[in-house]
PDB file of C-alpha atoms in Angstrom:
ATOM      1  CA  LEU A   1       5.575 -20.512 -13.022  1.00  0.00           C
ATOM      2  CA  SER A   2       6.954 -18.032 -10.511  1.00  0.00           C
ATOM      3  CA  SER A   3       8.840 -16.228 -13.274  1.00  0.00           C
ATOM      4  CA  LEU A   4       5.714 -16.072 -15.430  1.00  0.00           C
ATOM      5  CA  ARG A   5       3.718 -14.723 -12.487  1.00  0.00           C
ATOM      6  CA  ASP A   6       6.325 -12.036 -11.797  1.00  0.00           C
ATOM      7  CA  PHE A   7       6.349 -10.998 -15.445  1.00  0.00           C
ATOM      8  CA  ILE A   8       2.552 -10.810 -15.665  1.00  0.00           C
ATOM      9  CA  GLU A   9       2.465  -8.673 -12.516  1.00  0.00           C
ATOM     10  CA  SER A  10       5.134  -6.369 -13.974  1.00  0.00           C
ATOM     11  CA  ILE A  11       3.045  -5.622 -17.084  1.00  0.00           C
ATOM     12  CA  GLY A  12      -0.321  -5.668 -15.311  1.00  0.00           C
ATOM     13  CA  GLY A  13      -0.454  -1.876 -15.100  1.00  0.00           C
ATOM     14  CA  LEU A  14       0.188  -1.274 -18.805  1.00  0.00           C
ATOM     15  CA  GLU A  15      -2.810  -0.092 -20.789  1.00  0.00           C
ATOM     16  CA  GLY A  16      -4.667  -2.173 -23.323  1.00  0.00           C
ATOM     17  CA  ARG A  17      -4.553  -5.797 -24.385  1.00  0.00           C
ATOM     18  CA  LYS A  18      -1.305  -7.664 -23.906  1.00  0.00           C
ATOM     19  CA  ALA A  19      -0.075 -11.014 -25.155  1.00  0.00           C
ATOM     20  CA  ILE A  20       2.610 -13.431 -24.041  1.00  0.00           C
ATOM     21  CA  LEU A  21       4.018 -15.806 -26.638  1.00  0.00           C
ATOM     22  CA  TYR A  22       4.955 -18.801 -24.493  1.00  0.00           C
ATOM     23  CA  MET A  23       7.083 -21.597 -25.965  1.00  0.00           C
ATOM     24  CA  SER A  24       7.790 -24.803 -24.068  1.00  0.00           C
ATOM     25  CA  ASP A  25       8.837 -28.328 -24.893  1.00  0.00           C
ATOM     26  CA  GLY A  26       7.472 -29.681 -21.656  1.00  0.00           C
ATOM     27  CA  LEU A  27       6.277 -28.468 -18.284  1.00  0.00           C
ATOM     28  CA  ALA A  28       4.052 -31.296 -17.105  1.00  0.00           C
ATOM     29  CA  MET A  29       0.593 -30.668 -15.718  1.00  0.00           C
ATOM     30  CA  SER A  30       1.091 -33.643 -13.403  1.00  0.00           C
ATOM     31  CA  ALA A  31       4.655 -34.750 -12.706  1.00  0.00           C
ATOM     32  CA  GLY A  32       5.231 -38.426 -13.438  1.00  0.00           C
ATOM     33  CA  GLU A  33       1.719 -39.054 -14.762  1.00  0.00           C
ATOM     34  CA  ASP A  34       2.967 -41.677 -17.246  1.00  0.00           C
ATOM     35  CA  LEU A  35       4.768 -43.480 -14.410  1.00  0.00           C
ATOM     36  CA  PHE A  36       1.593 -43.595 -12.335  1.00  0.00           C
ATOM     37  CA  ALA A  37      -0.332 -44.810 -15.387  1.00  0.00           C
ATOM     38  CA  ALA A  38       2.143 -47.682 -15.764  1.00  0.00           C
ATOM     39  CA  LEU A  39       1.825 -48.537 -12.068  1.00  0.00           C
ATOM     40  CA  MET A  40      -1.958 -48.613 -12.306  1.00  0.00           C
ATOM     41  CA  GLN A  41      -1.762 -50.948 -15.302  1.00  0.00           C
ATOM     42  CA  LYS A  42       0.820 -53.224 -13.701  1.00  0.00           C
ATOM     43  CA  PHE A  43      -0.511 -53.286 -10.150  1.00  0.00           C
ATOM     44  CA  VAL A  44      -4.282 -53.061  -9.921  1.00  0.00           C
ATOM     45  CA  ASN A  45      -5.619 -51.327  -6.784  1.00  0.00           C
ATOM     46  CA  SER A  46      -2.136 -50.058  -5.981  1.00  0.00           C
ATOM     47  CA  GLY A  47      -3.397 -46.695  -4.725  1.00  0.00           C
ATOM     48  CA  ALA A  48      -1.343 -44.911  -7.396  1.00  0.00           C
ATOM     49  CA  VAL A  49      -4.344 -42.820  -8.448  1.00  0.00           C
ATOM     50  CA  SER A  50      -4.567 -41.083  -5.079  1.00  0.00           C
ATOM     51  CA  ARG A  51      -0.834 -40.353  -5.044  1.00  0.00           C
ATOM     52  CA  MET A  52      -0.898 -38.992  -8.607  1.00  0.00           C
ATOM     53  CA  HIS A  53      -3.111 -36.077  -7.513  1.00  0.00           C
ATOM     54  CA  ASP A  54      -0.406 -34.975  -5.064  1.00  0.00           C
ATOM     55  CA  PHE A  55       1.737 -33.879  -8.013  1.00  0.00           C
ATOM     56  CA  ASN A  56      -0.950 -32.204 -10.118  1.00  0.00           C
ATOM     57  CA  ALA A  57      -0.276 -28.524 -10.888  1.00  0.00           C
ATOM     58  CA  ALA A  58      -3.609 -27.715 -12.572  1.00  0.00           C
ATOM     59  CA  ARG A  59      -4.535 -25.310  -9.787  1.00  0.00           C
ATOM     60  CA  GLN A  60      -1.269 -23.383 -10.152  1.00  0.00           C
ATOM     61  CA  PHE A  61      -1.733 -23.080 -13.921  1.00  0.00           C
ATOM     62  CA  SER A  62      -5.355 -21.967 -13.471  1.00  0.00           C
ATOM     63  CA  GLU A  63      -4.264 -19.341 -10.919  1.00  0.00           C
ATOM     64  CA  LEU A  64      -1.671 -18.110 -13.402  1.00  0.00           C
ATOM     65  CA  ALA A  65      -4.362 -17.808 -16.085  1.00  0.00           C
ATOM     66  CA  ALA A  66      -6.639 -15.961 -13.628  1.00  0.00           C
ATOM     67  CA  LEU A  67      -3.863 -13.475 -12.893  1.00  0.00           C
ATOM     68  CA  ALA A  68      -3.314 -12.990 -16.625  1.00  0.00           C
ATOM     69  CA  ASN A  69      -7.023 -12.318 -17.164  1.00  0.00           C
ATOM     70  CA  SER A  70      -7.042  -9.710 -14.406  1.00  0.00           C
ATOM     71  CA  SER A  71      -4.174  -7.928 -16.169  1.00  0.00           C
ATOM     72  CA  ARG A  72      -5.678  -8.226 -19.689  1.00  0.00           C
ATOM     73  CA  VAL A  73      -2.965 -10.655 -20.773  1.00  0.00           C
ATOM     74  CA  SER A  74      -3.621 -13.489 -23.213  1.00  0.00           C
ATOM     75  CA  PHE A  75      -1.387 -16.537 -23.600  1.00  0.00           C
ATOM     76  CA  TYR A  76      -0.430 -17.726 -27.066  1.00  0.00           C
ATOM     77  CA  THR A  77       1.374 -21.014 -26.587  1.00  0.00           C
ATOM     78  CA  ILE A  78       3.624 -23.101 -28.815  1.00  0.00           C
ATOM     79  CA  ASP A  79       4.771 -26.674 -28.249  1.00  0.00           C
ATOM     80  CA  ALA A  80       8.454 -26.299 -29.133  1.00  0.00           C
ATOM     81  CA  GLU A  81       8.721 -30.060 -29.635  1.00  0.00           C
ATOM     82  CA  GLY A  82       6.723 -29.662 -32.841  1.00  0.00           C
ATOM     83  CA  LEU A  83       5.128 -32.795 -34.257  1.00  0.00           C
ATOM     84  CA  ARG A  84       5.370 -35.333 -31.483  1.00  0.00           C
ATOM     85  CA  THR A  85       5.655 -38.992 -32.545  1.00  0.00           C
ATOM     86  CA  GLU A  86       5.012 -42.240 -30.711  1.00  0.00           C
ATOM     87  CA  GLY A  87       8.655 -42.538 -29.696  1.00  0.00           C
ATOM     88  CA  LEU A  88       8.221 -44.703 -26.636  1.00  0.00           C
ATOM     89  CA  ALA A  89       5.970 -47.174 -28.413  1.00  0.00           C
ATOM     90  CA  ALA A  90       8.545 -47.699 -31.136  1.00  0.00           C
ATOM     91  CA  ALA A  91      11.362 -48.335 -28.663  1.00  0.00           C
ATOM     92  CA  ASP A  92      12.497 -51.719 -27.398  1.00  0.00           C
ATOM     93  CA  SER A  93       9.640 -52.931 -25.218  1.00  0.00           C
ATOM     94  CA  ARG A  94      11.036 -56.247 -23.994  1.00  0.00           C
ATOM     95  CA  GLY A  95       9.713 -57.079 -20.552  1.00  0.00           C
ATOM     96  CA  ILE A  96       6.472 -55.167 -21.100  1.00  0.00           C
ATOM     97  CA  GLU A  97       3.705 -57.694 -20.509  1.00  0.00           C
ATOM     98  CA  THR A  98       0.616 -55.532 -20.996  1.00  0.00           C
ATOM     99  CA  PRO A  99      -0.347 -55.164 -24.677  1.00  0.00           C
ATOM    100  CA  GLY A 100      -0.571 -51.558 -25.837  1.00  0.00           C
ATOM    101  CA  LEU A 101       0.956 -50.212 -22.623  1.00  0.00           C
ATOM    102  CA  MET A 102       3.748 -48.298 -24.371  1.00  0.00           C
ATOM    103  CA  THR A 103       1.252 -46.625 -26.703  1.00  0.00           C
ATOM    104  CA  LEU A 104      -0.846 -45.645 -23.690  1.00  0.00           C
ATOM    105  CA  LEU A 105       2.183 -44.229 -21.887  1.00  0.00           C
ATOM    106  CA  ASP A 106       3.233 -42.288 -24.985  1.00  0.00           C
ATOM    107  CA  SER A 107      -0.222 -40.741 -25.316  1.00  0.00           C
ATOM    108  CA  THR A 108      -0.324 -39.936 -21.594  1.00  0.00           C
ATOM    109  CA  HIS A 109       3.138 -38.373 -21.709  1.00  0.00           C
ATOM    110  CA  ARG A 110       2.275 -36.156 -24.705  1.00  0.00           C
ATOM    111  CA  SER A 111      -1.081 -35.059 -23.300  1.00  0.00           C
ATOM    112  CA  ASN A 112       0.480 -34.295 -19.919  1.00  0.00           C
ATOM    113  CA  LEU A 113       3.093 -31.981 -21.445  1.00  0.00           C
ATOM    114  CA  GLN A 114       0.614 -30.180 -23.694  1.00  0.00           C
ATOM    115  CA  ALA A 115      -2.171 -29.774 -21.123  1.00  0.00           C
ATOM    116  CA  PRO A 116      -0.726 -26.560 -19.591  1.00  0.00           C
ATOM    117  CA  LEU A 117      -0.313 -25.046 -23.068  1.00  0.00           C
ATOM    118  CA  ARG A 118      -3.964 -25.781 -23.864  1.00  0.00           C
ATOM    119  CA  LEU A 119      -5.220 -24.543 -20.489  1.00  0.00           C
ATOM    120  CA  MET A 120      -3.363 -21.205 -20.450  1.00  0.00           C
ATOM    121  CA  ALA A 121      -4.429 -20.397 -24.007  1.00  0.00           C
ATOM    122  CA  ALA A 122      -8.063 -21.463 -23.573  1.00  0.00           C
ATOM    123  CA  GLN A 123      -8.672 -19.688 -20.252  1.00  0.00           C
ATOM    124  CA  THR A 124      -7.141 -16.374 -21.390  1.00  0.00           C
ATOM    125  CA  GLY A 125      -8.744 -16.238 -24.845  1.00  0.00           C
ATOM    126  CA  GLY A 126      -5.517 -17.043 -26.701  1.00  0.00           C
ATOM    127  CA  GLN A 127      -4.531 -19.892 -28.992  1.00  0.00           C
ATOM    128  CA  ALA A 128      -2.269 -22.924 -28.800  1.00  0.00           C
ATOM    129  CA  ILE A 129      -0.053 -24.293 -31.609  1.00  0.00           C
ATOM    130  CA  LEU A 130       0.470 -27.997 -31.033  1.00  0.00           C
ATOM    131  CA  ASN A 131       1.628 -31.053 -32.976  1.00  0.00           C
ATOM    132  CA  THR A 132       3.112 -29.268 -35.978  1.00  0.00           C
ATOM    133  CA  ASN A 133       6.553 -28.381 -37.267  1.00  0.00           C
ATOM    134  CA  ASP A 134       5.167 -25.430 -39.252  1.00  0.00           C
ATOM    135  CA  VAL A 135       4.115 -22.715 -36.809  1.00  0.00           C
ATOM    136  CA  GLY A 136       3.643 -20.100 -39.547  1.00  0.00           C
ATOM    137  CA  PRO A 137      -0.124 -20.533 -40.036  1.00  0.00           C
ATOM    138  CA  GLY A 138      -0.689 -20.522 -36.285  1.00  0.00           C
ATOM    139  CA  LEU A 139       1.347 -17.333 -35.856  1.00  0.00           C
ATOM    140  CA  ASN A 140      -0.691 -15.712 -38.635  1.00  0.00           C
ATOM    141  CA  ARG A 141      -3.905 -16.581 -36.763  1.00  0.00           C
ATOM    142  CA  MET A 142      -2.446 -15.059 -33.606  1.00  0.00           C
ATOM    143  CA  SER A 143      -1.550 -11.888 -35.494  1.00  0.00           C
ATOM    144  CA  ALA A 144      -5.092 -11.675 -36.845  1.00  0.00           C
ATOM    145  CA  ASP A 145      -6.414 -11.580 -33.274  1.00  0.00           C
ATOM    146  CA  PHE A 146      -4.887  -8.127 -32.861  1.00  0.00           C
ATOM    147  CA  LYS A 147      -6.197  -6.796 -36.156  1.00  0.00           C
ATOM    148  CA  THR A 148      -9.812  -7.959 -36.096  1.00  0.00           C
ATOM    149  CA  PHE A 149     -11.707  -8.376 -32.846  1.00  0.00           C
ATOM    150  CA  TYR A 150     -14.727  -7.272 -30.849  1.00  0.00           C
ATOM    151  CA  SER A 151     -14.215  -5.376 -27.615  1.00  0.00           C
ATOM    152  CA  LEU A 152     -17.055  -5.974 -25.154  1.00  0.00           C
ATOM    153  CA  GLY A 153     -17.287  -4.193 -21.813  1.00  0.00           C
ATOM    154  CA  TYR A 154     -19.707  -3.974 -18.937  1.00  0.00           C
ATOM    155  CA  SER A 155     -19.916  -2.362 -15.528  1.00  0.00           C
ATOM    156  CA  SER A 156     -20.006  -4.889 -12.712  1.00  0.00           C
ATOM    157  CA  GLY A 157     -22.178  -4.231  -9.692  1.00  0.00           C
ATOM    158  CA  ARG A 158     -19.823  -6.282  -7.530  1.00  0.00           C
ATOM    159  CA  SER A 159     -17.454  -4.635  -5.114  1.00  0.00           C
ATOM    160  CA  GLU A 160     -13.689  -5.008  -5.417  1.00  0.00           C
ATOM    161  CA  ASP A 161     -13.747  -8.250  -3.473  1.00  0.00           C
ATOM    162  CA  GLY A 162     -10.655  -9.861  -4.986  1.00  0.00           C
ATOM    163  CA  ARG A 163     -12.662 -12.924  -6.003  1.00  0.00           C
ATOM    164  CA  TYR A 164     -12.588 -14.674  -9.369  1.00  0.00           C
ATOM    165  CA  HIS A 165     -15.717 -14.145 -11.478  1.00  0.00           C
ATOM    166  CA  ARG A 166     -16.510 -16.226 -14.532  1.00  0.00           C
ATOM    167  CA  ILE A 167     -17.503 -14.707 -17.880  1.00  0.00           C
ATOM    168  CA  GLU A 168     -19.691 -16.379 -20.488  1.00  0.00           C
ATOM    169  CA  VAL A 169     -20.324 -15.026 -23.989  1.00  0.00           C
ATOM    170  CA  ARG A 170     -23.157 -16.575 -26.011  1.00  0.00           C
ATOM    171  CA  LEU A 171     -23.661 -16.314 -29.769  1.00  0.00           C
ATOM    172  CA  LYS A 172     -27.032 -16.361 -31.484  1.00  0.00           C
ATOM    173  CA  ASP A 173     -25.506 -18.376 -34.318  1.00  0.00           C
ATOM    174  CA  GLY A 174     -23.467 -20.790 -32.233  1.00  0.00           C
ATOM    175  CA  LYS A 175     -23.357 -23.450 -34.950  1.00  0.00           C
ATOM    176  CA  ARG A 176     -21.790 -21.320 -37.669  1.00  0.00           C
ATOM    177  CA  LEU A 177     -19.709 -18.997 -35.491  1.00  0.00           C
ATOM    178  CA  LYS A 178     -17.290 -19.580 -32.638  1.00  0.00           C
ATOM    179  CA  VAL A 179     -16.017 -17.155 -30.024  1.00  0.00           C
ATOM    180  CA  ARG A 180     -12.827 -17.115 -27.960  1.00  0.00           C
ATOM    181  CA  HIS A 181     -12.692 -14.936 -24.877  1.00  0.00           C
ATOM    182  CA  ARG A 182     -11.323 -14.779 -21.362  1.00  0.00           C
ATOM    183  CA  GLU A 183     -13.078 -17.230 -19.104  1.00  0.00           C
ATOM    184  CA  GLY A 184     -13.200 -14.821 -16.175  1.00  0.00           C
ATOM    185  CA  TYR A 185     -11.465 -12.132 -14.177  1.00  0.00           C
ATOM    186  CA  ARG A 186     -10.336 -11.441 -10.626  1.00  0.00           C
ATOM    187  CA  SER A 187     -11.433  -8.025  -9.417  1.00  0.00           C
ATOM    188  CA  LYS A 188      -8.622  -5.763  -8.270  1.00  0.00           C
ATOM    189  CA  SER A 189      -8.783  -3.291  -5.427  1.00  0.00           C
ATOM    190  CA  THR A 190      -7.950   0.345  -6.134  1.00  0.00           C
ATOM    191  CA  TYR A 191      -4.636  -0.096  -4.349  1.00  0.00           C
ATOM    192  CA  THR A 192      -3.686  -3.154  -6.396  1.00  0.00           C
ATOM    193  CA  ARG A 193      -4.647  -1.500  -9.677  1.00  0.00           C
ATOM    194  CA  MET A 194      -2.744   1.698  -8.874  1.00  0.00           C
ATOM    195  CA  ALA A 195       0.253  -0.181  -7.459  1.00  0.00           C
ATOM    196  CA  ASP A 196       0.397  -2.267 -10.643  1.00  0.00           C
ATOM    197  CA  GLY A 197       0.238   0.866 -12.783  1.00  0.00           C
ATOM    198  CA  THR A 198       2.957   2.615 -10.780  1.00  0.00           C
ATOM    199  CA  SER A 199       5.251  -0.423 -10.928  1.00  0.00           C
ATOM    200  CA  SER A 200       4.683  -0.890 -14.656  1.00  0.00           C
ATOM    201  CA  ALA A 201       5.492   2.768 -15.245  1.00  0.00           C
ATOM    202  CA  LEU A 202       8.695   2.328 -13.261  1.00  0.00           C
ATOM    203  CA  LEU A 203       9.826  -0.840 -15.033  1.00  0.00           C
ATOM    204  CA  TYR A 204       8.825   0.026 -18.606  1.00  0.00           C
ATOM    205  CA  GLY A 205       9.030   3.822 -18.587  1.00  0.00           C
ATOM    206  CA  PHE A 206       5.501   4.519 -19.841  1.00  0.00           C
ATOM    207  CA  GLU A 207       3.639   7.647 -18.769  1.00  0.00           C
ATOM    208  CA  ARG A 208      -0.071   8.437 -18.733  1.00  0.00           C
ATOM    209  CA  ASN A 209      -0.563  11.906 -17.332  1.00  0.00           C
ATOM    210  CA  SER A 210      -4.162  13.066 -17.690  1.00  0.00           C
ATOM    211  CA  LEU A 211      -3.876  15.152 -14.520  1.00  0.00           C
ATOM    212  CA  SER A 212      -0.641  16.870 -15.686  1.00  0.00           C
ATOM    213  CA  VAL A 213       1.150  16.103 -12.412  1.00  0.00           C
ATOM    214  CA  ASP A 214       4.856  16.822 -12.010  1.00  0.00           C
ATOM    215  CA  LEU A 215       7.633  15.529  -9.756  1.00  0.00           C
ATOM    216  CA  ARG A 216      10.373  17.634  -8.166  1.00  0.00           C
ATOM    217  CA  VAL A 217      13.328  16.282  -6.199  1.00  0.00           C
ATOM    218  CA  GLY A 218      15.143  18.387  -3.597  1.00  0.00           C
ATOM    219  CA  GLU A 219      18.683  18.189  -2.235  1.00  0.00           C
ATOM    220  CA  ALA A 220      19.464  14.894  -0.516  1.00  0.00           C
ATOM    221  CA  SER A 221      20.790  14.773   3.055  1.00  0.00           C
ATOM    222  CA  PRO A 222      23.356  12.044   3.963  1.00  0.00           C
ATOM    223  CA  GLN A 223      22.136   9.595   6.604  1.00  0.00           C
ATOM    224  CA  GLY A 224      25.144   7.258   6.760  1.00  0.00           C
ATOM    225  CA  GLY A 225      25.641   3.787   5.344  1.00  0.00           C
ATOM    226  CA  GLY A 226      25.170   5.036   1.786  1.00  0.00           C
ATOM    227  CA  LEU A 227      21.635   6.215   2.534  1.00  0.00           C
ATOM    228  CA  PHE A 228      20.157   9.669   1.938  1.00  0.00           C
ATOM    229  CA  LEU A 229      16.999  11.464   2.969  1.00  0.00           C
ATOM    230  CA  VAL A 230      15.496  12.861  -0.232  1.00  0.00           C
ATOM    231  CA  PRO A 231      12.714  15.504  -0.261  1.00  0.00           C
ATOM    232  CA  ILE A 232      10.100  14.808  -2.923  1.00  0.00           C
ATOM    233  CA  ALA A 233       7.370  17.179  -4.124  1.00  0.00           C
ATOM    234  CA  VAL A 234       4.477  16.116  -6.350  1.00  0.00           C
ATOM    235  CA  ASP A 235       2.625  18.994  -8.019  1.00  0.00           C
ATOM    236  CA  ILE A 236      -1.051  18.238  -8.752  1.00  0.00           C
ATOM    237  CA  PRO A 237      -2.894  21.004 -10.676  1.00  0.00           C
ATOM    238  CA  ILE A 238      -6.056  21.799  -8.722  1.00  0.00           C
ATOM    239  CA  ALA A 239      -7.822  22.848 -11.929  1.00  0.00           C
ATOM    240  CA  ASN A 240      -7.602  19.232 -13.169  1.00  0.00           C
ATOM    241  CA  LEU A 241      -9.197  17.725 -10.057  1.00  0.00           C
ATOM    242  CA  GLU A 242     -12.874  17.058  -9.489  1.00  0.00           C
ATOM    243  CA  LEU A 243     -13.875  19.025  -6.374  1.00  0.00           C
ATOM    244  CA  VAL A 244     -17.282  18.761  -4.724  1.00  0.00           C
ATOM    245  CA  PRO A 245     -18.831  21.762  -2.895  1.00  0.00           C
ATOM    246  CA  GLN A 246     -19.732  20.963   0.695  1.00  0.00           C
ATOM    247  CA  GLY A 247     -20.865  23.935   2.755  1.00  0.00           C
ATOM    248  CA  GLU A 248     -18.162  26.598   2.719  1.00  0.00           C
ATOM    249  CA  PHE A 249     -15.535  24.308   1.185  1.00  0.00           C
ATOM    250  CA  HIS A 250     -14.744  22.419  -1.993  1.00  0.00           C
ATOM    251  CA  ILE A 251     -13.655  18.876  -1.175  1.00  0.00           C
ATOM    252  CA  GLY A 252     -11.386  16.592  -3.169  1.00  0.00           C
ATOM    253  CA  ARG A 253     -10.030  13.104  -2.558  1.00  0.00           C
ATOM    254  CA  VAL A 254      -6.668  12.160  -4.043  1.00  0.00           C
ATOM    255  CA  ARG A 255      -4.311   9.243  -3.459  1.00  0.00           C
ATOM    256  CA  VAL A 256      -0.606   9.281  -4.306  1.00  0.00           C
ATOM    257  CA  TYR A 257       1.448   6.152  -4.968  1.00  0.00           C
ATOM    258  CA  PHE A 258       5.215   6.048  -5.365  1.00  0.00           C
ATOM    259  CA  THR A 259       8.083   3.590  -5.726  1.00  0.00           C
ATOM    260  CA  ALA A 260      11.712   3.650  -6.847  1.00  0.00           C
ATOM    261  CA  LEU A 261      14.281   1.408  -8.509  1.00  0.00           C
ATOM    262  CA  ASP A 262      17.996   1.754  -7.775  1.00  0.00           C
ATOM    263  CA  ASP A 263      20.928   1.061 -10.084  1.00  0.00           C
ATOM    264  CA  GLU A 264      21.124  -2.533  -8.805  1.00  0.00           C
ATOM    265  CA  GLU A 265      17.520  -3.198  -9.893  1.00  0.00           C
ATOM    266  CA  ARG A 266      16.176  -3.258  -6.338  1.00  0.00           C
ATOM    267  CA  GLN A 267      12.624  -1.941  -6.245  1.00  0.00           C
ATOM    268  CA  ALA A 268      11.024  -0.367  -3.193  1.00  0.00           C
ATOM    269  CA  ASP A 269       7.517  -1.411  -2.189  1.00  0.00           C
ATOM    270  CA  VAL A 270       4.762   0.811  -3.547  1.00  0.00           C
ATOM    271  CA  GLN A 271       3.609   3.261  -0.868  1.00  0.00           C
ATOM    272  CA  GLU A 272       0.146   4.819  -0.775  1.00  0.00           C
ATOM    273  CA  VAL A 273      -0.730   8.182   0.779  1.00  0.00           C
ATOM    274  CA  PRO A 274      -4.317   9.573   0.906  1.00  0.00           C
ATOM    275  CA  LEU A 275      -4.631  13.327   0.341  1.00  0.00           C
ATOM    276  CA  PRO A 276      -7.910  14.882   1.541  1.00  0.00           C
ATOM    277  CA  ILE A 277      -8.127  18.283  -0.204  1.00  0.00           C
ATOM    278  CA  ARG A 278     -10.197  21.017   1.428  1.00  0.00           C
ATOM    279  CA  ILE A 279     -10.314  24.472  -0.171  1.00  0.00           C
ATOM    280  CA  PRO A 280     -12.496  27.377   1.032  1.00  0.00           C
ATOM    281  CA  SER A 281     -15.083  28.091  -1.649  1.00  0.00           C
ATOM    282  CA  ASP A 282     -14.237  31.813  -1.738  1.00  0.00           C
ATOM    283  CA  GLN A 283     -10.642  30.916  -2.643  1.00  0.00           C
ATOM    284  CA  MET A 284     -11.410  28.541  -5.508  1.00  0.00           C
ATOM    285  CA  THR A 285     -10.653  31.074  -8.269  1.00  0.00           C
ATOM    286  CA  GLN A 286      -7.125  31.650  -6.985  1.00  0.00           C
ATOM    287  CA  ALA A 287      -6.616  27.958  -6.103  1.00  0.00           C
ATOM    288  CA  THR A 288      -7.286  26.697  -9.625  1.00  0.00           C
ATOM    289  CA  ASP A 289      -4.338  28.730 -10.910  1.00  0.00           C
ATOM    290  CA  GLN A 290      -1.831  26.761  -8.821  1.00  0.00           C
ATOM    291  CA  PRO A 291      -1.020  23.145  -7.971  1.00  0.00           C
ATOM    292  CA  TYR A 292      -1.663  21.262  -4.786  1.00  0.00           C
ATOM    293  CA  VAL A 293       1.808  20.244  -3.567  1.00  0.00           C
ATOM    294  CA  PHE A 294       2.309  16.908  -1.846  1.00  0.00           C
ATOM    295  CA  GLN A 295       5.649  16.697  -0.046  1.00  0.00           C
ATOM    296  CA  VAL A 296       7.393  13.701   1.504  1.00  0.00           C
ATOM    297  CA  GLU A 297      10.927  12.692   2.474  1.00  0.00           C
ATOM    298  CA  LEU A 298      12.127   9.297   1.279  1.00  0.00           C
ATOM    299  CA  GLN A 299      15.145   7.320   2.449  1.00  0.00           C
ATOM    300  CA  MET A 300      17.029   6.237  -0.673  1.00  0.00           C
ATOM    301  CA  ARG A 301      20.377   4.747  -1.585  1.00  0.00           C
ATOM    302  CA  GLY A 302      22.965   6.898  -3.305  1.00  0.00           C
ATOM    303  CA  GLY A 303      23.409   6.687  -7.047  1.00  0.00           C
ATOM    304  CA  SER A 304      21.037   6.636  -9.985  1.00  0.00           C
ATOM    305  CA  GLN A 305      17.393   6.123  -9.073  1.00  0.00           C
ATOM    306  CA  ARG A 306      14.294   5.837 -11.208  1.00  0.00           C
ATOM    307  CA  MET A 307      11.126   7.009  -9.502  1.00  0.00           C
ATOM    308  CA  ALA A 308       7.522   6.462 -10.491  1.00  0.00           C
ATOM    309  CA  VAL A 309       4.516   8.286  -9.082  1.00  0.00           C
ATOM    310  CA  GLY A 310       0.865   7.414  -9.531  1.00  0.00           C
ATOM    311  CA  VAL A 311      -1.912   9.875  -8.685  1.00  0.00           C
ATOM    312  CA  ARG A 312      -5.610   9.023  -8.596  1.00  0.00           C
ATOM    313  CA  ASP A 313      -8.451  11.528  -8.359  1.00  0.00           C
ATOM    314  CA  GLU A 314     -10.963   9.429  -6.412  1.00  0.00           C
ATOM    315  CA  ILE A 315     -13.978  11.595  -7.289  1.00  0.00           C
ATOM    316  CA  GLY A 316     -13.183  12.108 -10.967  1.00  0.00           C
ATOM    317  CA  ALA A 317     -11.795   8.548 -11.365  1.00  0.00           C
ATOM    318  CA  VAL A 318      -8.821   9.937 -13.323  1.00  0.00           C
ATOM    319  CA  GLU A 319      -5.322   8.505 -12.964  1.00  0.00           C
ATOM    320  CA  SER A 320      -1.814   9.674 -13.838  1.00  0.00           C
ATOM    321  CA  PHE A 321       1.535   7.877 -13.872  1.00  0.00           C
ATOM    322  CA  ILE A 322       4.894   9.601 -14.373  1.00  0.00           C
ATOM    323  CA  VAL A 323       8.538   8.462 -14.255  1.00  0.00           C
ATOM    324  CA  ARG A 324      11.686  10.449 -13.486  1.00  0.00           C
ATOM    325  CA  THR A 325      15.375   9.536 -13.222  1.00  0.00           C
ATOM    326  CA  VAL A 326      17.347  11.242 -10.443  1.00  0.00           C
ATOM    327  CA  ARG A 327      20.902  11.142  -9.086  1.00  0.00           C
ATOM    328  CA  VAL A 328      20.891  10.779  -5.307  1.00  0.00           C
ATOM    329  CA  GLY A 329      23.885  12.152  -3.420  1.00  0.00           C
ATOM    330  CA  GLN A 330      25.761  13.060  -6.601  1.00  0.00           C
ATOM    331  CA  SER A 331      26.076  16.321  -8.459  1.00  0.00           C
TER     332      SER A 331
END
């Protein structure tokens, strides 16, 4: 689950709809559920029911689905076991006194392993392929989801509170038609959304540069211990920013985000810097012909580094993400 969470977070900043094809032959929703079921059958009032809830992971799976929804990721799940049979019921059951107990345990075991696959697909608007050895038709249905679909959007009046909000879609012809969709979303703050985009740009090398920003790297200064102080300059064309006249000035609000990944795959935390831009109104004509230059010095390890920069024009609500590879401390 931790690996899935990390992967979803890494692709959260990529544009558009995304899908994860998740195959598993068993990650139980509730560890040992069949054992507890046997205990409850064998020893009535044993208190096994209360203990069983201690091992239930439904909340963790639901949180994973909520994270996926916030990042526009859908789960398409496959039970790698294929067509599951009543294996336990057919086995030697000597010593089992309760009639039908093995069949009950088999059903409980199968349902317990498939429950996460059903949940992740249902809550994220995906599909689950279960109890079949022929996954071809199911894969074709999954493929069709990305060829024929409706895209519905709305503007929420809620603030970026970080809470989970449910979504319901109703059909006028609910008897003849069915709809699959995400069951909700968790609102992201501006920082989280921009940090996700900057990290995704860094890890996957995508660029989206509506503001036409550029990144320049100066000469690194040795600091000892394999570390260098590296001057960084981000050029932001003023002509591409939304500036608001206020008195004798034109005001802009920009935020810059940056992170780096070294040659040992160690990623620096995303840093955020607000840039209040204030240009005298009588200088606007000259200012729009040049960039606003943001400069900072970063402490970085020597060797190959990949840097990503995100820039957001707060007033114009326009974002850019760029990636550059640099050699620190080497010619």
